[in-house]
Short mmCIF file of C-alpha atoms in Angstrom, two decimals:
data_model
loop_
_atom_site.label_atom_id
_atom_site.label_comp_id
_atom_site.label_asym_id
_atom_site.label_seq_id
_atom_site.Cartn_x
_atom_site.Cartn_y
_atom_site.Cartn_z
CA UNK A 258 8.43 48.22 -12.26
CA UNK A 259 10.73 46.13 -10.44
CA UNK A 260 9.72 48.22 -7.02
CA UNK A 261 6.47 47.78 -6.53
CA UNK A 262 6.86 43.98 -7.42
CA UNK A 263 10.08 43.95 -4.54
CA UNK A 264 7.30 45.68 -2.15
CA UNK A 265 4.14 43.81 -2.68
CA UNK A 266 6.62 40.21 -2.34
CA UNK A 267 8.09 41.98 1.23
CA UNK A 268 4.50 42.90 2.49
CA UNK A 269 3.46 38.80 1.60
CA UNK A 270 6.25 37.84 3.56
CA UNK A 271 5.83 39.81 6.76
CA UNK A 272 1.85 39.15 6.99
CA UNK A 273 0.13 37.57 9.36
CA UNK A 274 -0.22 33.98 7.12
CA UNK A 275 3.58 34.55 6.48
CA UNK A 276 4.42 34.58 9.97
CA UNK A 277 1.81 32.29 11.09
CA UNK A 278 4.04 29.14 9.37
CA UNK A 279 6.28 29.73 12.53
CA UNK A 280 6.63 27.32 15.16
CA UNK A 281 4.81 29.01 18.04
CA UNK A 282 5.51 26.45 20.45
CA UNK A 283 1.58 25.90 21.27
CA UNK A 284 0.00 23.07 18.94
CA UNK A 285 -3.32 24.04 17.87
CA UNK A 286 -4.55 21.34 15.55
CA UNK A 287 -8.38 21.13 14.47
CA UNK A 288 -10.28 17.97 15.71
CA UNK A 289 -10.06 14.69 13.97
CA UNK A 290 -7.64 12.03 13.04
CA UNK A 291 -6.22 14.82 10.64
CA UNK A 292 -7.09 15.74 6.96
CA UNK A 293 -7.53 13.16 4.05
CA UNK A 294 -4.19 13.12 1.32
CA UNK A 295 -4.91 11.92 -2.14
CA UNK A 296 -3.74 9.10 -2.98
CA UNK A 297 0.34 8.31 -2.84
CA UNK A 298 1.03 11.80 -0.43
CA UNK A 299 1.98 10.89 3.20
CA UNK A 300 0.17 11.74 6.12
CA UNK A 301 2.88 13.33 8.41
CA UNK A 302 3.77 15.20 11.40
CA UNK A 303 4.07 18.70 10.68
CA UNK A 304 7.66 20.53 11.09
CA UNK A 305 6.62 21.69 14.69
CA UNK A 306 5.66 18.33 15.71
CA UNK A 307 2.15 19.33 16.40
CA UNK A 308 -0.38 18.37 13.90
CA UNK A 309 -0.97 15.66 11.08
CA UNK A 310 -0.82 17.38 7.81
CA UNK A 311 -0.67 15.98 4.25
CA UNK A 312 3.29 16.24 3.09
CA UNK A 313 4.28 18.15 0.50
CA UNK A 314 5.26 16.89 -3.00
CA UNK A 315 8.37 17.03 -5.34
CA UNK A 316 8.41 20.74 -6.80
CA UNK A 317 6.10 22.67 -4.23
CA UNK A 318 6.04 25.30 -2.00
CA UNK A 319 6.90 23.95 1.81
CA UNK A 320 7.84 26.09 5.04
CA UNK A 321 8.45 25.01 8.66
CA UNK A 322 4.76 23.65 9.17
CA UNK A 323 4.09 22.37 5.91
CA UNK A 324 6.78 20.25 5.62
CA UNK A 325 8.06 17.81 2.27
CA UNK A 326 6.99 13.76 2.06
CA UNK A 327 10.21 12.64 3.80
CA UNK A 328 9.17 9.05 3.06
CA UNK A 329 9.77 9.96 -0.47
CA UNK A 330 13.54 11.41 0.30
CA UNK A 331 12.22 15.28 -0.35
CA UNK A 332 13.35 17.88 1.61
CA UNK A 333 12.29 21.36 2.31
CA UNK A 334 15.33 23.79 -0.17
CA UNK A 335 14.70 27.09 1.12
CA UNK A 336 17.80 28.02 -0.72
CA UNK A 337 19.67 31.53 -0.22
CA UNK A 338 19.88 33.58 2.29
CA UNK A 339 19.21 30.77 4.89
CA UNK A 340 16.23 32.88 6.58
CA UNK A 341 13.97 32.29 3.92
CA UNK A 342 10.75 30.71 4.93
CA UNK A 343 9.46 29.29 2.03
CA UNK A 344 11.16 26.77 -0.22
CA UNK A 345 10.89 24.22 -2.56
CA UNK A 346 9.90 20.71 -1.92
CA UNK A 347 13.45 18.60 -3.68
CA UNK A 348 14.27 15.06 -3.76
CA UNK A 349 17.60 13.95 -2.62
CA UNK A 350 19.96 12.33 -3.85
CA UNK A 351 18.55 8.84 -5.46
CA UNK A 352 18.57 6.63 -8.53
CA UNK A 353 16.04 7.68 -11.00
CA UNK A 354 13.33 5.19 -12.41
CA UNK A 355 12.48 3.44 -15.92
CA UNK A 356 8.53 2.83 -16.08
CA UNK A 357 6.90 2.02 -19.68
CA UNK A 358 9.76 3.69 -21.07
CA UNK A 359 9.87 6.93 -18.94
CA UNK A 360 11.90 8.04 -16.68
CA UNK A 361 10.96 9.71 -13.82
CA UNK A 362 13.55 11.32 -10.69
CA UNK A 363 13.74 9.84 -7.45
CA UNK A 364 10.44 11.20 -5.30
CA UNK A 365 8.57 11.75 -8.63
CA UNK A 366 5.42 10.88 -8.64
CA UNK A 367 2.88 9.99 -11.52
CA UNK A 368 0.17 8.27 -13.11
CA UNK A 369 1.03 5.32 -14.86
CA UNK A 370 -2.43 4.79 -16.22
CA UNK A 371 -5.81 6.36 -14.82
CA UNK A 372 -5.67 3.27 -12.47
CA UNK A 373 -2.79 3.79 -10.38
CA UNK A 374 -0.97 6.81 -8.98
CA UNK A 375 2.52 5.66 -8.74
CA UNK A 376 5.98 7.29 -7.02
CA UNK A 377 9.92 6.87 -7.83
CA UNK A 378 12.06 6.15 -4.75
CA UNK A 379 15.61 5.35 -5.58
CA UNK A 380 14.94 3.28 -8.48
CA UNK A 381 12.06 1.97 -7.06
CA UNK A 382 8.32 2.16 -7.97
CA UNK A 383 5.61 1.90 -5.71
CA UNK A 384 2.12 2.36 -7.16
CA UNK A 385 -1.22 2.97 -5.08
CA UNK A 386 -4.60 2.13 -6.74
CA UNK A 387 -7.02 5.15 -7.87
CA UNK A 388 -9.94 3.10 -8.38
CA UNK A 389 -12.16 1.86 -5.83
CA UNK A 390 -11.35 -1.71 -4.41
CA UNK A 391 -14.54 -2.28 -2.54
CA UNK A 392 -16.20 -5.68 -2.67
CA UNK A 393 -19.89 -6.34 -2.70
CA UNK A 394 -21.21 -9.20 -1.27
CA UNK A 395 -23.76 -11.61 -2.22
CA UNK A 396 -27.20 -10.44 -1.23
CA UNK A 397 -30.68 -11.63 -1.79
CA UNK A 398 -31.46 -8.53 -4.63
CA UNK A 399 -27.57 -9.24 -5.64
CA UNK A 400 -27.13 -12.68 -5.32
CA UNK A 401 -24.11 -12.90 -7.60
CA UNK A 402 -22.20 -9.57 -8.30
CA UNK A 403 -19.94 -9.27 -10.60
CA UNK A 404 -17.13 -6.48 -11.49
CA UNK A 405 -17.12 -5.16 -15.23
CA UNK A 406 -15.25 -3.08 -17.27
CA UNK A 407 -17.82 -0.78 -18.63
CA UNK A 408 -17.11 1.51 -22.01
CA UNK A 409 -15.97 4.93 -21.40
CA UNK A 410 -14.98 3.93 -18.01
CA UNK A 411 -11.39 3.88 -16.50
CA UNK A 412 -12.61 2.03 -13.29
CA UNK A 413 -14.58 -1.81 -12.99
CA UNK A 414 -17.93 -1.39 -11.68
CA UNK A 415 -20.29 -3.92 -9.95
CA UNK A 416 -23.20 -5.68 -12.02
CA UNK A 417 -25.71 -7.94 -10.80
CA UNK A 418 -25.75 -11.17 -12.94
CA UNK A 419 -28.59 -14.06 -13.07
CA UNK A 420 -27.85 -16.89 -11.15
CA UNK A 421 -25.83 -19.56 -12.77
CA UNK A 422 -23.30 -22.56 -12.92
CA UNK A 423 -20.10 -21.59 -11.26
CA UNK A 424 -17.39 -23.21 -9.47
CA UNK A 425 -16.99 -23.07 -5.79
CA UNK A 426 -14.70 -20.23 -5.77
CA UNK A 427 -15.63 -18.70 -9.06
CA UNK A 428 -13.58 -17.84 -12.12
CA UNK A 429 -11.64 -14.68 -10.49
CA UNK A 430 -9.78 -17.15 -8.47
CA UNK A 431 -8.28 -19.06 -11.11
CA UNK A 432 -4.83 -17.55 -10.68
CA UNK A 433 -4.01 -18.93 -7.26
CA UNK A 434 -4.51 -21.92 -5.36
CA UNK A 435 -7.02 -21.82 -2.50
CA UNK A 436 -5.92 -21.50 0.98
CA UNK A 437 -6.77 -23.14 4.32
CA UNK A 438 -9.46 -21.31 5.84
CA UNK A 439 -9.80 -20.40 9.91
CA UNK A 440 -12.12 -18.18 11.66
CA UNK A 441 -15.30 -17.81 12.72
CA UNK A 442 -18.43 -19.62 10.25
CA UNK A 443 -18.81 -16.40 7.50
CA UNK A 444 -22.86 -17.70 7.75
CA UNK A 445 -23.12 -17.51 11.82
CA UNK A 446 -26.28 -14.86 12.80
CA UNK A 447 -25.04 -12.57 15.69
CA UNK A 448 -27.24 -9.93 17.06
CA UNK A 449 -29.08 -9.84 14.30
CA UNK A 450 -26.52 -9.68 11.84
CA UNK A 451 -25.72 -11.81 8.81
CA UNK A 452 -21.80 -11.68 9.61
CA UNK A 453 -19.74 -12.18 6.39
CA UNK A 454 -16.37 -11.36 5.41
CA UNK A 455 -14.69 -11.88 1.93
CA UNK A 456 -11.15 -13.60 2.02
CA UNK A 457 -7.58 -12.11 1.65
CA UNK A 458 -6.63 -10.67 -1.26
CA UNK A 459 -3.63 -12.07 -3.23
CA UNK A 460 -0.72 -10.10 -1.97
CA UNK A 461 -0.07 -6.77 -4.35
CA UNK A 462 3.80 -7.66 -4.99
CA UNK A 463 5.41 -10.92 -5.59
CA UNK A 464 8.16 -9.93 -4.06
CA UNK A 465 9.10 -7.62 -1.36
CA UNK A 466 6.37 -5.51 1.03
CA UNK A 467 3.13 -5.27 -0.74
CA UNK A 468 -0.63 -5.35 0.61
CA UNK A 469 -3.33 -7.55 1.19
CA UNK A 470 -7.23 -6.87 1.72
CA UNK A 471 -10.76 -8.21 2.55
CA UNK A 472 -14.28 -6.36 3.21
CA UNK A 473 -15.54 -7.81 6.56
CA UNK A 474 -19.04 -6.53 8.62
CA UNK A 475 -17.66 -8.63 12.03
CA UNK A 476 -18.38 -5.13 14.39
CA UNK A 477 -20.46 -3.81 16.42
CA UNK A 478 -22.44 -1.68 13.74
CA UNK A 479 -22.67 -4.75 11.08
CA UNK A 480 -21.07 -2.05 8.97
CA UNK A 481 -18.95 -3.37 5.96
CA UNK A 482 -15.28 -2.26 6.52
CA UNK A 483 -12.42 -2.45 4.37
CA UNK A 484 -9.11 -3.73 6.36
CA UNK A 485 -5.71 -4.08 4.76
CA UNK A 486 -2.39 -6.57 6.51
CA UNK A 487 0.87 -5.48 5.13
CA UNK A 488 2.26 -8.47 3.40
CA UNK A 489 5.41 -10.11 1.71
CA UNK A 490 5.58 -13.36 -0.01
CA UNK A 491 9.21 -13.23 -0.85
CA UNK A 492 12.16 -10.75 -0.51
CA UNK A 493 13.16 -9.35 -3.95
CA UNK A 494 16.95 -9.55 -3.64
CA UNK A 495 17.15 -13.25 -2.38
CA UNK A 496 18.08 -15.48 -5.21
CA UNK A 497 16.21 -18.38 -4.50
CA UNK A 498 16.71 -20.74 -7.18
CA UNK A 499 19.97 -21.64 -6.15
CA UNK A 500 18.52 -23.48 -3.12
CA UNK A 501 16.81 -25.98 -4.86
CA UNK A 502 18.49 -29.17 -4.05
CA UNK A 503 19.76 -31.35 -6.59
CA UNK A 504 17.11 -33.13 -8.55
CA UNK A 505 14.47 -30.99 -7.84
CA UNK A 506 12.59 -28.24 -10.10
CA UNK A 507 10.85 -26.67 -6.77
CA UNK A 508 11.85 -25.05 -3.05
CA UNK A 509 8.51 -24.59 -1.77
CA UNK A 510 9.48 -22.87 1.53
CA UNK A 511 13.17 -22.17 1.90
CA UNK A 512 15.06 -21.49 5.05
CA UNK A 513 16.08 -18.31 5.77
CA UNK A 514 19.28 -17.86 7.64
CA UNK A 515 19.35 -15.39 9.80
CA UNK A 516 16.34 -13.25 11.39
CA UNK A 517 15.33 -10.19 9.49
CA UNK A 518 13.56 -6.86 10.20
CA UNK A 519 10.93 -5.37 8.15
CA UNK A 520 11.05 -1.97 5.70
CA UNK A 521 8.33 0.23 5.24
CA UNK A 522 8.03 3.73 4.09
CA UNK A 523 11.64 4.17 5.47
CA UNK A 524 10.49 3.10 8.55
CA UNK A 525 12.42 -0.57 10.46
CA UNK A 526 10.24 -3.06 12.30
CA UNK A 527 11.09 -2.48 15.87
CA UNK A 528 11.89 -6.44 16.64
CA UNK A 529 13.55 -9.02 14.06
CA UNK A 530 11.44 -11.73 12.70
CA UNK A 531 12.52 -15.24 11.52
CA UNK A 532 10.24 -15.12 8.89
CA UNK A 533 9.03 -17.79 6.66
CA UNK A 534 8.89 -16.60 2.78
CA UNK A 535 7.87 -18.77 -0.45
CA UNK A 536 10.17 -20.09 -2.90
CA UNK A 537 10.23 -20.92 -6.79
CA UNK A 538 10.56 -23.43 -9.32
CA UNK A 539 12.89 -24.28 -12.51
CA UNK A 540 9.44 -25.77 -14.41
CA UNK A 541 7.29 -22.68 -15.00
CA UNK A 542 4.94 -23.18 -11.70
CA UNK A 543 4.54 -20.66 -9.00
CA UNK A 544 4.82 -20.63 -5.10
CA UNK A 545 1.96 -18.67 -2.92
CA UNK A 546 1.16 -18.91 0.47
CA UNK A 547 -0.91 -21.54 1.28
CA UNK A 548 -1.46 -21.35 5.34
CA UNK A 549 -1.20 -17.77 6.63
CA UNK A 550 -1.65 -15.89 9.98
CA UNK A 551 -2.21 -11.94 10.68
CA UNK A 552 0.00 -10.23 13.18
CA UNK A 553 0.48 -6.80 14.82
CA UNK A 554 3.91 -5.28 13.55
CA UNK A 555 5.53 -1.99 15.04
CA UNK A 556 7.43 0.05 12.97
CA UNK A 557 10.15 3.13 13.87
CA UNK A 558 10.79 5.96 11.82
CA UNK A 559 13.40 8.14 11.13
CA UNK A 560 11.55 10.85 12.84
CA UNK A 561 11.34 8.58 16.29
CA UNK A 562 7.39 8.07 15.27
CA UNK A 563 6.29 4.53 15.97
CA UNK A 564 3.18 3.19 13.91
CA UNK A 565 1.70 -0.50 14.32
CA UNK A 566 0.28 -2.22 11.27
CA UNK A 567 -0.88 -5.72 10.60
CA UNK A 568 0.87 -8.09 8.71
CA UNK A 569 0.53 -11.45 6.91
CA UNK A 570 2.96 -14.25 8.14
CA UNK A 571 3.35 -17.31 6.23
CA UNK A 572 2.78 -20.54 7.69
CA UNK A 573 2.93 -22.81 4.72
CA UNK A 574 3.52 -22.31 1.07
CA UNK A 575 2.31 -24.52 -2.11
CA UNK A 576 3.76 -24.81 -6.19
CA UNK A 577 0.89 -25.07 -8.87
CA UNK A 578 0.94 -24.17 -12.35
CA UNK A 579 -2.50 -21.52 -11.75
CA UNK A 580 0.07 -18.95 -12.33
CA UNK A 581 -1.02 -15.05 -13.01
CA UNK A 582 -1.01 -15.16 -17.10
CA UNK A 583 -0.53 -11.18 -17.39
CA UNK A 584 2.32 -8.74 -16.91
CA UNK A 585 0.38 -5.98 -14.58
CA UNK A 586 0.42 -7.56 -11.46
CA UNK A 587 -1.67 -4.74 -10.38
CA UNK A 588 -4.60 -5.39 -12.94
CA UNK A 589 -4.58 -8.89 -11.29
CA UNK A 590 -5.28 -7.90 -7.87
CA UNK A 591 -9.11 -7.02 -9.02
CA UNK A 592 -9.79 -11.09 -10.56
CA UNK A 593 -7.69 -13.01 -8.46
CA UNK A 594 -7.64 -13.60 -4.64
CA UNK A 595 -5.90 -15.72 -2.16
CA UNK A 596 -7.99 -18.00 0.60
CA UNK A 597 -5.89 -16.81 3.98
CA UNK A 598 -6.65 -16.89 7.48
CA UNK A 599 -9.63 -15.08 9.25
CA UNK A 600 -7.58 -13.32 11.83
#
């Protein structure tokens, strides 16, 4: 019995689809951008350095093309003997993670809820959303929508409600104080379009790299578009509260001593940044960004890869008590949203 099974595995190996995951040295990629990855898999270079493919997971099959999600730490184990050409997708080395009482191995990934698709990197959990995070604006059939959590449902979904009493930046935004605005007049008529775009979002992470969004139809096709700035409102390891001078219960935007490059994905910001970053308080308020600008950032990867994303910079900072009353920051990104610049 074991024969036939020893042949049939041979033939599989030594066809055509086998030997096709070889490096041919001529790239022939389909047209495109590349495919679309679900949500939390990396969209990478393949192993010949030809095409964009989506990376492979912890615990699944890779070969030379198809290669692992190497911003994750996995690597392609094809085991022994070394000519194999097919192996297993297998984290590296890393610290494992503690989520709702779980743990999970470094380059895991999982669903914390069916909300958010999240990943362990060296004792570190990043989490990507699963529901939509469109906005709808105001509209003359929709003049005030409203998200809702309907029964049955995992995800919010948008409601038209009757006009009524609200305050000039509605309830959702009661978790943040409002931000200098700059830009162009969201009302202004341009070639026959109504051009409005919705504000920043709050930043996803208090601390360390997280992201920031708004729905804006400012193009050529008055089409609404979702953009997204990279965005970090404080460093996690910087203890902060040690700063605040003698007397005081606040350091609303501490000084940062030396310039600092960014971290994302594995990939370093190509030039340092002396970066302005809010601080905390000793009497239960919180600091958030109060004056803010967009700017282009490059990043360079392990793999020599350079990718340019946009990213909030903090101008000014401000210490309230409209503090976030929950403990899933990530719930709070859909009710609460931070006034930033219009860049």
């Amino acid at each position: 019995t074991f024969a036939p099974f020893a042949v049939a595995l041979l033939l599989a190996l030594l066809s055509p689809e086998a030997q096709g995951q070889e490096c041919s040295g001529q790239c022939q990629c389909g047209a495109g951008p590349g495919p679309t990855c679900p949500a939390g898999v990396s969209l990478v270079l393949d192993g010949c350095g030809c095409c964009r493919v989506c990376a492979k997971q912890l615990g699944e099959l890779c070969t030379e093309r198809d290669p692992c999600d190497h911003h994750k730490g996995l690597f392609c184990d094809f085991g022994s003997p070394a000519n194999r050409r097919i192996g297993v997708c297998t984290a590296r080395d890393g610290a494992p993670c503690v989520f709702s009482g779980m743990v999970y191995r470094s380059g895991e990934s999982f669903q914390s809820s069916c909300k958010y698709q999240c990943t362990c990197l060296d004792g570190a959990v990043g989490c990507v959303p699963l529901c939509s995070m469109d906005v709808r604006l105001p509209s003359p059939d929709c003049p005030y929508p409203r998200r809702v959590k309907l029964p049955g449902k995992c995800c919010e979904e948008w409601v038209c409600d009757e006009a009524k009493e609200q305050t000039a930046v509605g309830p959702a935004l009661a978790a943040y104080r409002l931000e200098d605005t700059y830009g162009p007049d969201p009302t202004m008529m341009r070639a026959n379009c109504l051009v409005q775009t919705t504000e920043w979002s709050a930043c996803s992470k208090t601390c360390g790299m997280g992201i920031s969004t708004r729905v804006t139809n400012d193009n050529a096709f008055c089409r609404l578009e979702k953009q997204s700035r990279l965005c970090m409102v404080r460093p996690c390891e910087a203890d902060l509260e040690e700063n605040i001078k003698k007397g005081k219960k606040c350091i609303r935007t501490p000084k940062i001593s030396k310039p600092v490059k960014f971290e994302l994905s594995g990939c370093t910001s190509v030039k340092t940044y002396r970066a302005k970053f809010c601080g905390v308080c000793t009497d239960g308020r919180c600091c958030t960004p109060h004056r803010t600008a967009t700017l282009p950032v490059e990043f360079k990867c392990p793999d020599g890869e350079i990718m340019k994303r946009k990213m909030m910079f903090i101008k000014t900072c401000a210490c309230h008590y409209n503090c976030p009353g929950d403990n899933d920051i990530f719930e709070s990104l859909y009710y609460r949203k931070m006034y930033g610049d219009m860049a």
